[in-house]
Amino acid sequence: MRPLAEAQRDVLAAVPPLPVIESPLHEALGLGLARPVLAPHDVPPFTNSAMDGYAVQGADVGSAPVTLRLLEDVPAGYVARARVSPGTAIKIMTGAPMPGGADTVVKVEVTEPEGEGAVRILAATEAGTAVRPAGSDLAAGAPVFEAGERLTPRHVAVLASLGVAPAVRRRPRAAVLSTGDEVLPPDAPVLGPGQIRDTNRPLLISMLERFGAEVVDLGIVGDDAPALRAALAEGAEEADMVITSGGVSMGEYDLVKTILAELGTIDFWKVAMQPAKPFAFGHIDGTPLLGLPGNPVSVMVAFEQFARPALLHMMGCTAVFRPLAAARAAEGWRSDPAKTVFTRVVTEMVDGVVYARRSGAQMSNVLSSLARADAFAVVPVGTGLVEEGDWMTLEMFRSPESRSASEALDG
Ligand code: AMP
Ligand code: MG
């Protein structure tokens, strides 16, 4: 059996980078930056007020009360014509440019109007208060993001503030195929003897859509050589990655394996992981193919451990694995010491510590315990027994407090 980390490394090393494009900002969410971003100008672009209040000279408001003569009003988006000089103030709104001569803003809450043309300052205010200097967030020319960062909504906001349309790697296209004579479309009204509904393709398509890939749906192909050949060739032609499920395990009817091997350069691996031990990886006409096992929980685990990291690597992203969290076992269980075991768990937060217990049956066909789970506990090779209280690592889908309310932030 291959260690999981080694198998992951081999997959990442063998997937080609996607082409670089200049993307409109609104289409770049989830993509990988192909070049570093430097700030083309200061952010904020001009020195401005952090408060609604009065722009003054700090020397005038070191002690209070004091009355200042009012020169003008500046709302956001306008520039004061007057200059603040000793003994004067300009009424200013949050985000409006600081008028010349002013170095301090006194917030409106500690002032009161005095007749038409004056304001009374009621609280002493330190010089420099409530002023946001030009470039105090990002100075012109400063490095903002490195190549390889994946664009989140937060990145998109920063790029918007800079007016930058980023250079990114193209959005990947992934082709998805279910195999097996027993597999029927999910909307099949009745199941005949021995038949099941296709869960893998809906699972993969949903994960890919949330991830932000384009999906080419190759449907369900029975254990039929010409149909399988045609579908795989179409996938390799149309997509940047082909993902199949079923037909790669040991000792079964090995039509899928035969066709895969015949069409491309495909290896069949036994990875030291559970679920998802059998795994096929290779290329058809230069397009990477990931042959996932048939059982649905294996499909999710293999997608998370191989397909998603491979797609991120193709997108030029530096960080390709999910963030991990530390947790303690709320109960004990046996684990296979020869494998990295992805155990479905529910979590609970007690005094700031996350506790995990199994979410139900752990066989690789059992989807209900997967849907209930908040995380995979990643039980490493060498651990034969998880004991109550042991610290371990989780790949979280959602946090204990937000069960059924919110899933992990990005796809
Ligand atoms: P296989 O590796 O093709 O023998 O499949 C292993 C198990 O997964 C069998 O019980 C299959 O019926 C099941 N399976 C294969 N493909 C799917 C699918 N698309 N949806 C649900 N179960 C599947
Ligand atoms: Mg099969």
XYZ file of C-alpha atoms and ligand atoms in Angstrom:
435
model
C 0.000 0.000 0.000
C 1.127 3.537 -0.756
C 1.256 6.043 2.076
C -1.426 8.701 1.547
C 1.035 11.608 1.578
C 3.178 9.945 -1.076
C 0.159 9.242 -3.290
C -0.972 12.855 -2.909
C 2.484 14.123 -3.808
C 2.598 11.928 -6.920
C -0.799 13.191 -8.074
C 0.168 16.850 -7.560
C 3.438 16.319 -9.429
C 1.628 14.844 -12.434
C -1.130 17.406 -13.097
C -0.508 20.217 -15.606
C -0.975 23.900 -14.750
C -3.952 25.648 -16.348
C -3.341 28.602 -18.686
C -3.057 32.118 -17.277
C -5.754 34.646 -18.203
C -6.569 38.217 -17.249
C -9.913 37.866 -15.507
C -12.561 40.447 -14.840
C -12.623 40.740 -11.064
C -16.209 39.518 -10.730
C -15.298 36.238 -12.437
C -12.160 35.550 -10.417
C -13.638 34.300 -7.142
C -12.065 30.987 -6.129
C -9.287 31.131 -8.727
C -5.540 31.173 -8.071
C -3.481 34.323 -8.569
C -0.923 33.730 -11.315
C 1.180 36.802 -10.546
C 1.844 38.835 -7.425
C -0.316 41.912 -6.963
C 1.337 45.239 -6.094
C -0.763 48.206 -5.069
C -1.028 50.547 -8.093
C -1.952 53.409 -5.770
C -2.406 54.251 -2.119
C -5.327 52.816 -0.158
C -6.992 54.892 1.072
C -6.208 57.004 -1.986
C -6.356 60.267 0.005
C -6.186 61.251 3.648
C -9.742 61.291 4.985
C -11.918 61.464 8.032
C -12.748 58.337 10.049
C -15.728 60.057 11.707
C -18.561 62.440 11.155
C -17.399 65.602 12.931
C -15.241 68.670 12.500
C -11.838 68.921 10.821
C -9.654 71.191 12.952
C -6.090 71.933 13.919
C -5.028 69.730 16.835
C -3.464 72.715 18.572
C -6.946 74.304 18.903
C -8.617 71.354 20.649
C -5.984 70.178 23.147
C -8.224 71.564 25.853
C -11.977 72.144 25.896
C -14.424 73.708 25.731
C -13.461 75.922 22.847
C -15.479 77.641 20.102
C -14.300 77.492 16.474
C -15.570 79.409 13.481
C -17.218 77.177 10.858
C -15.925 77.616 7.309
C -17.708 74.973 5.228
C -19.361 71.486 5.031
C -17.670 68.566 3.192
C -19.703 65.438 2.564
C -17.974 62.264 1.288
C -17.115 62.626 -2.396
C -16.449 66.369 -2.169
C -13.308 68.366 -1.543
C -13.236 71.368 0.764
C -12.420 74.663 -0.926
C -11.414 76.404 2.273
C -8.323 75.726 4.391
C -8.511 75.209 8.113
C -6.504 77.857 9.958
C -6.170 78.443 13.706
C -9.536 79.051 15.319
C -11.575 77.523 12.470
C -13.252 74.208 11.617
C -14.817 72.513 8.597
C -17.757 70.176 9.101
C -16.753 66.810 7.648
C -18.379 63.424 7.007
C -16.778 59.981 7.255
C -14.683 59.294 4.166
C -14.463 62.930 3.022
C -10.961 64.197 2.202
C -9.237 66.078 5.019
C -9.231 69.785 4.184
C -5.871 71.517 3.845
C -4.547 72.805 7.130
C -6.507 70.295 9.266
C -4.814 67.408 11.088
C -7.539 66.252 13.513
C -11.223 65.350 13.474
C -13.402 66.003 16.526
C -16.336 63.615 16.485
C -19.764 65.160 16.244
C -20.884 63.565 19.532
C -18.631 65.904 21.564
C -19.663 69.098 19.803
C -22.661 71.405 19.639
C -23.564 74.057 17.103
C -23.118 77.610 18.310
C -25.365 79.853 16.251
C -25.075 79.714 12.474
C -21.372 79.987 11.842
C -19.612 78.320 14.792
C -19.182 75.044 16.630
C -18.420 74.431 20.273
C -15.963 71.616 21.019
C -16.868 70.015 24.353
C -14.104 67.431 24.812
C -10.341 67.830 24.474
C -9.174 65.811 21.442
C -5.653 64.605 20.770
C -4.002 65.857 17.582
C -4.292 63.294 14.736
C -7.503 61.735 16.062
C -9.887 60.127 13.542
C -7.708 60.776 10.502
C -7.005 57.954 8.016
C -3.800 58.844 6.159
C -3.442 58.114 2.442
C -1.737 54.737 1.998
C -2.177 53.761 5.649
C -3.855 50.491 4.604
C -1.742 49.793 1.483
C 0.951 52.134 0.175
C 1.424 52.541 -3.599
C 3.857 49.863 -4.808
C 3.483 47.685 -1.722
C 3.077 43.904 -2.167
C -0.567 42.999 -1.611
C -0.932 39.305 -2.543
C 1.533 36.663 -3.645
C 1.139 34.461 -6.690
C -0.568 31.232 -5.644
C -3.120 32.775 -3.295
C -6.669 31.601 -3.894
C -9.119 34.475 -4.278
C -11.728 34.599 -1.526
C -14.413 37.287 -1.253
C -11.951 39.121 1.021
C -9.309 39.105 -1.710
C -11.889 40.247 -4.250
C -12.718 43.222 -2.017
C -9.064 44.269 -1.726
C -8.543 43.956 -5.503
C -11.687 46.029 -6.021
C -10.261 48.783 -3.816
C -7.192 48.805 -6.069
C -9.069 48.583 -9.388
C -7.058 45.483 -10.288
C -8.319 42.819 -12.719
C -6.083 39.944 -11.618
C -4.015 37.504 -13.659
C -5.338 34.090 -12.662
C -5.267 30.553 -13.933
C -8.390 29.625 -15.865
C -11.327 28.069 -14.066
C -10.924 24.275 -14.328
C -13.419 22.055 -16.112
C -13.985 18.653 -14.577
C -15.822 15.798 -16.296
C -17.736 13.398 -14.056
C -18.792 9.866 -14.864
C -20.549 7.135 -12.871
C -20.019 3.534 -13.874
C -21.900 0.332 -13.211
C -24.788 -1.655 -14.685
C -26.603 -1.455 -11.340
C -26.560 2.361 -11.228
C -29.735 4.273 -12.193
C -30.301 8.032 -12.393
C -31.411 9.577 -9.082
C -34.840 10.405 -10.503
C -35.540 6.772 -11.419
C -39.072 6.202 -10.081
C -38.557 2.538 -9.239
C -35.541 0.383 -8.597
C -35.480 -3.082 -10.105
C -33.820 -6.008 -8.342
C -30.156 -5.269 -7.678
C -30.401 -1.656 -8.758
C -29.390 1.464 -6.825
C -29.624 5.176 -7.536
C -26.545 7.115 -8.564
C -25.294 9.056 -5.562
C -21.699 9.595 -6.663
C -22.351 11.872 -9.594
C -24.686 14.197 -7.663
C -22.125 14.234 -4.835
C -19.188 14.987 -7.141
C -21.084 17.564 -9.180
C -22.220 19.351 -6.016
C -18.711 19.391 -4.579
C -17.271 20.632 -7.881
C -19.892 23.341 -8.228
C -19.306 24.564 -4.711
C -15.587 24.446 -5.372
C -16.086 26.684 -8.380
C -15.156 24.308 -11.182
C -17.109 23.980 -14.416
C -18.711 20.559 -14.680
C -19.016 18.352 -17.731
C -21.605 15.732 -16.840
C -20.849 12.494 -18.675
C -23.741 10.702 -17.004
C -23.926 7.055 -16.027
C -22.204 4.497 -18.187
C -22.966 0.823 -17.745
C -20.318 -1.854 -17.742
C -20.114 -1.648 -21.522
C -16.789 -1.228 -23.294
C -17.721 0.978 -26.295
C -19.850 3.329 -24.164
C -17.112 3.633 -21.572
C -14.496 4.296 -24.230
C -16.619 7.005 -25.832
C -17.415 8.720 -22.523
C -13.809 8.749 -21.317
C -12.563 10.065 -24.657
C -15.173 12.839 -24.556
C -14.202 13.726 -20.988
C -10.506 13.871 -21.820
C -11.280 16.061 -24.830
C -13.615 18.511 -23.112
C -12.273 18.786 -19.588
C -9.084 19.493 -17.654
C -9.702 16.500 -15.392
C -11.837 13.381 -15.661
C -13.279 11.928 -12.468
C -14.902 8.500 -12.555
C -16.402 6.429 -9.762
C -16.643 2.683 -9.492
C -14.876 -0.174 -11.163
C -11.383 0.271 -9.779
C -11.386 -2.060 -6.782
C -9.680 -5.432 -6.578
C -11.157 -8.674 -7.787
C -14.215 -7.275 -9.433
C -15.406 -7.199 -12.981
C -12.548 -5.093 -14.269
C -13.944 -3.592 -17.427
C -13.408 -0.026 -16.243
C -9.818 -0.870 -15.399
C -9.243 -2.490 -18.770
C -10.683 0.454 -20.707
C -8.788 2.993 -18.602
C -5.542 1.136 -19.120
C -6.200 0.819 -22.829
C -7.062 4.484 -23.405
C -4.304 6.077 -21.415
C -1.467 5.650 -19.027
C -3.238 4.734 -15.818
C -1.885 3.213 -12.611
C -3.989 1.370 -10.090
C -2.976 2.130 -6.571
C -3.774 0.778 -3.186
C -3.485 3.772 -0.913
C -3.046 3.214 2.826
C -6.255 5.032 3.655
C -9.778 4.169 4.713
C -12.162 4.569 3.075
C -11.022 4.935 -0.562
C -8.144 2.481 -0.691
C -8.394 1.571 -4.413
C -7.639 4.525 -6.606
C -6.712 4.887 -10.271
C -4.629 7.767 -11.492
C -3.163 8.617 -14.847
C -3.723 10.510 -18.070
C -5.820 10.132 -21.207
C -4.375 12.302 -23.998
C -2.639 14.449 -21.395
C -5.792 14.999 -19.325
C -5.478 13.730 -15.754
C -7.922 10.994 -14.833
C -8.865 10.174 -11.259
C -10.661 6.867 -10.899
C -12.423 6.922 -7.523
C -13.881 3.877 -5.810
C -17.600 3.133 -6.084
C -18.789 3.567 -2.535
C -20.069 7.097 -1.939
C -18.157 7.861 1.264
C -14.980 6.743 -0.486
C -15.887 9.128 -3.286
C -16.048 12.099 -0.949
C -12.836 11.146 0.854
C -10.968 10.560 -2.401
C -12.315 13.804 -3.860
C -11.137 15.731 -0.803
C -7.755 14.032 -0.604
C -6.888 13.846 -4.315
C -9.221 15.644 -6.710
C -9.628 18.950 -4.864
C -5.898 19.312 -4.102
C -5.079 18.388 -7.718
C -7.489 21.002 -9.067
C -6.030 23.630 -6.740
C -2.537 22.685 -7.833
C -3.559 23.033 -11.494
C -4.956 26.453 -10.569
C -1.525 27.406 -9.270
C -2.665 27.618 -5.657
C 0.014 27.163 -3.037
C -2.233 25.856 -0.257
C -4.100 22.834 -1.587
C -5.208 21.059 1.566
C -8.076 21.918 3.891
C -7.330 23.785 7.097
C -7.180 21.409 10.076
C -8.489 21.834 13.597
C -7.433 20.224 16.859
C -10.022 18.260 18.836
C -10.271 15.658 21.584
C -12.007 12.306 21.324
C -15.250 12.225 23.315
C -15.220 8.433 23.121
C -12.767 5.699 22.222
C -12.745 3.568 19.080
C -10.558 1.129 17.192
C -8.765 2.289 14.080
C -6.724 0.443 11.445
C -3.080 1.190 12.299
C -2.010 0.384 8.741
C -4.091 3.233 7.263
C -4.922 6.892 7.580
C -8.551 6.545 8.606
C -11.078 9.280 7.864
C -13.658 8.813 10.589
C -17.003 10.614 10.338
C -17.550 12.541 13.568
C -19.947 15.004 15.155
C -18.437 17.687 17.329
C -19.317 19.609 20.425
C -17.588 22.596 21.982
C -17.029 22.338 25.747
C -15.114 25.126 27.519
C -13.525 26.193 24.255
C -12.367 22.697 23.306
C -13.858 20.744 20.408
C -14.835 17.149 21.263
C -15.557 14.584 18.559
C -17.541 11.347 18.581
C -18.453 9.077 15.692
C -21.548 10.162 13.780
C -22.747 6.622 13.099
C -21.760 3.544 11.119
C -18.435 3.910 9.368
C -18.840 1.540 6.407
C -17.999 3.260 3.131
C -21.511 2.876 1.708
C -23.222 4.632 4.643
C -24.061 8.152 3.544
C -26.375 9.044 6.427
C -23.511 9.153 8.928
C -21.575 11.315 6.471
C -24.425 13.778 6.094
C -24.716 13.960 9.895
C -20.992 14.466 10.407
C -19.373 17.814 11.172
C -15.891 16.640 10.243
C -13.550 13.845 9.361
C -11.264 12.880 12.213
C -7.984 12.077 10.492
C -6.625 9.124 12.461
C -3.026 8.566 11.376
C -1.163 5.430 10.445
C 0.152 3.760 13.599
C -2.928 4.444 15.718
C -4.792 1.233 16.527
C -6.925 2.720 19.254
C -8.299 6.206 19.714
C -8.801 6.687 23.434
C -11.274 9.023 25.083
C -9.533 12.352 25.659
C -6.894 11.828 22.956
C -6.035 14.862 20.886
C -6.558 14.471 17.179
C -6.881 16.367 13.929
C -10.145 17.217 12.192
C -11.025 18.337 8.719
C -14.082 20.399 9.556
C -17.168 20.771 7.354
C -18.931 22.991 9.844
C -18.415 24.214 13.377
C -20.129 22.649 16.385
C -22.277 25.726 17.063
C -23.566 26.096 13.560
C -24.708 22.543 12.939
C -26.987 22.452 9.912
C -26.712 26.215 9.633
C -23.457 26.769 7.856
C -20.917 24.698 6.018
C -17.224 25.419 5.613
C -16.664 28.818 4.067
C -15.081 28.016 0.773
C -15.576 25.154 -1.609
P -17.460 -0.893 -7.624
O -16.132 -0.410 -7.194
O -17.850 -0.448 -8.982
O -17.606 -2.359 -7.423
O -18.497 -0.230 -6.620
C -18.412 -0.438 -5.219
C -19.757 -0.208 -4.582
O -20.191 1.106 -4.847
C -20.853 -1.099 -5.126
O -21.717 -1.432 -4.046
C -21.552 -0.228 -6.127
O -22.888 -0.589 -6.339
C -21.468 1.115 -5.458
N -21.532 2.193 -6.425
C -20.820 2.278 -7.566
N -21.138 3.386 -8.248
C -22.079 4.029 -7.506
C -22.798 5.241 -7.677
N -22.605 6.014 -8.750
N -23.670 5.621 -6.724
C -23.860 4.826 -5.636
N -23.198 3.685 -5.421
C -22.325 3.276 -6.342
Mg -19.002 -1.135 -10.509
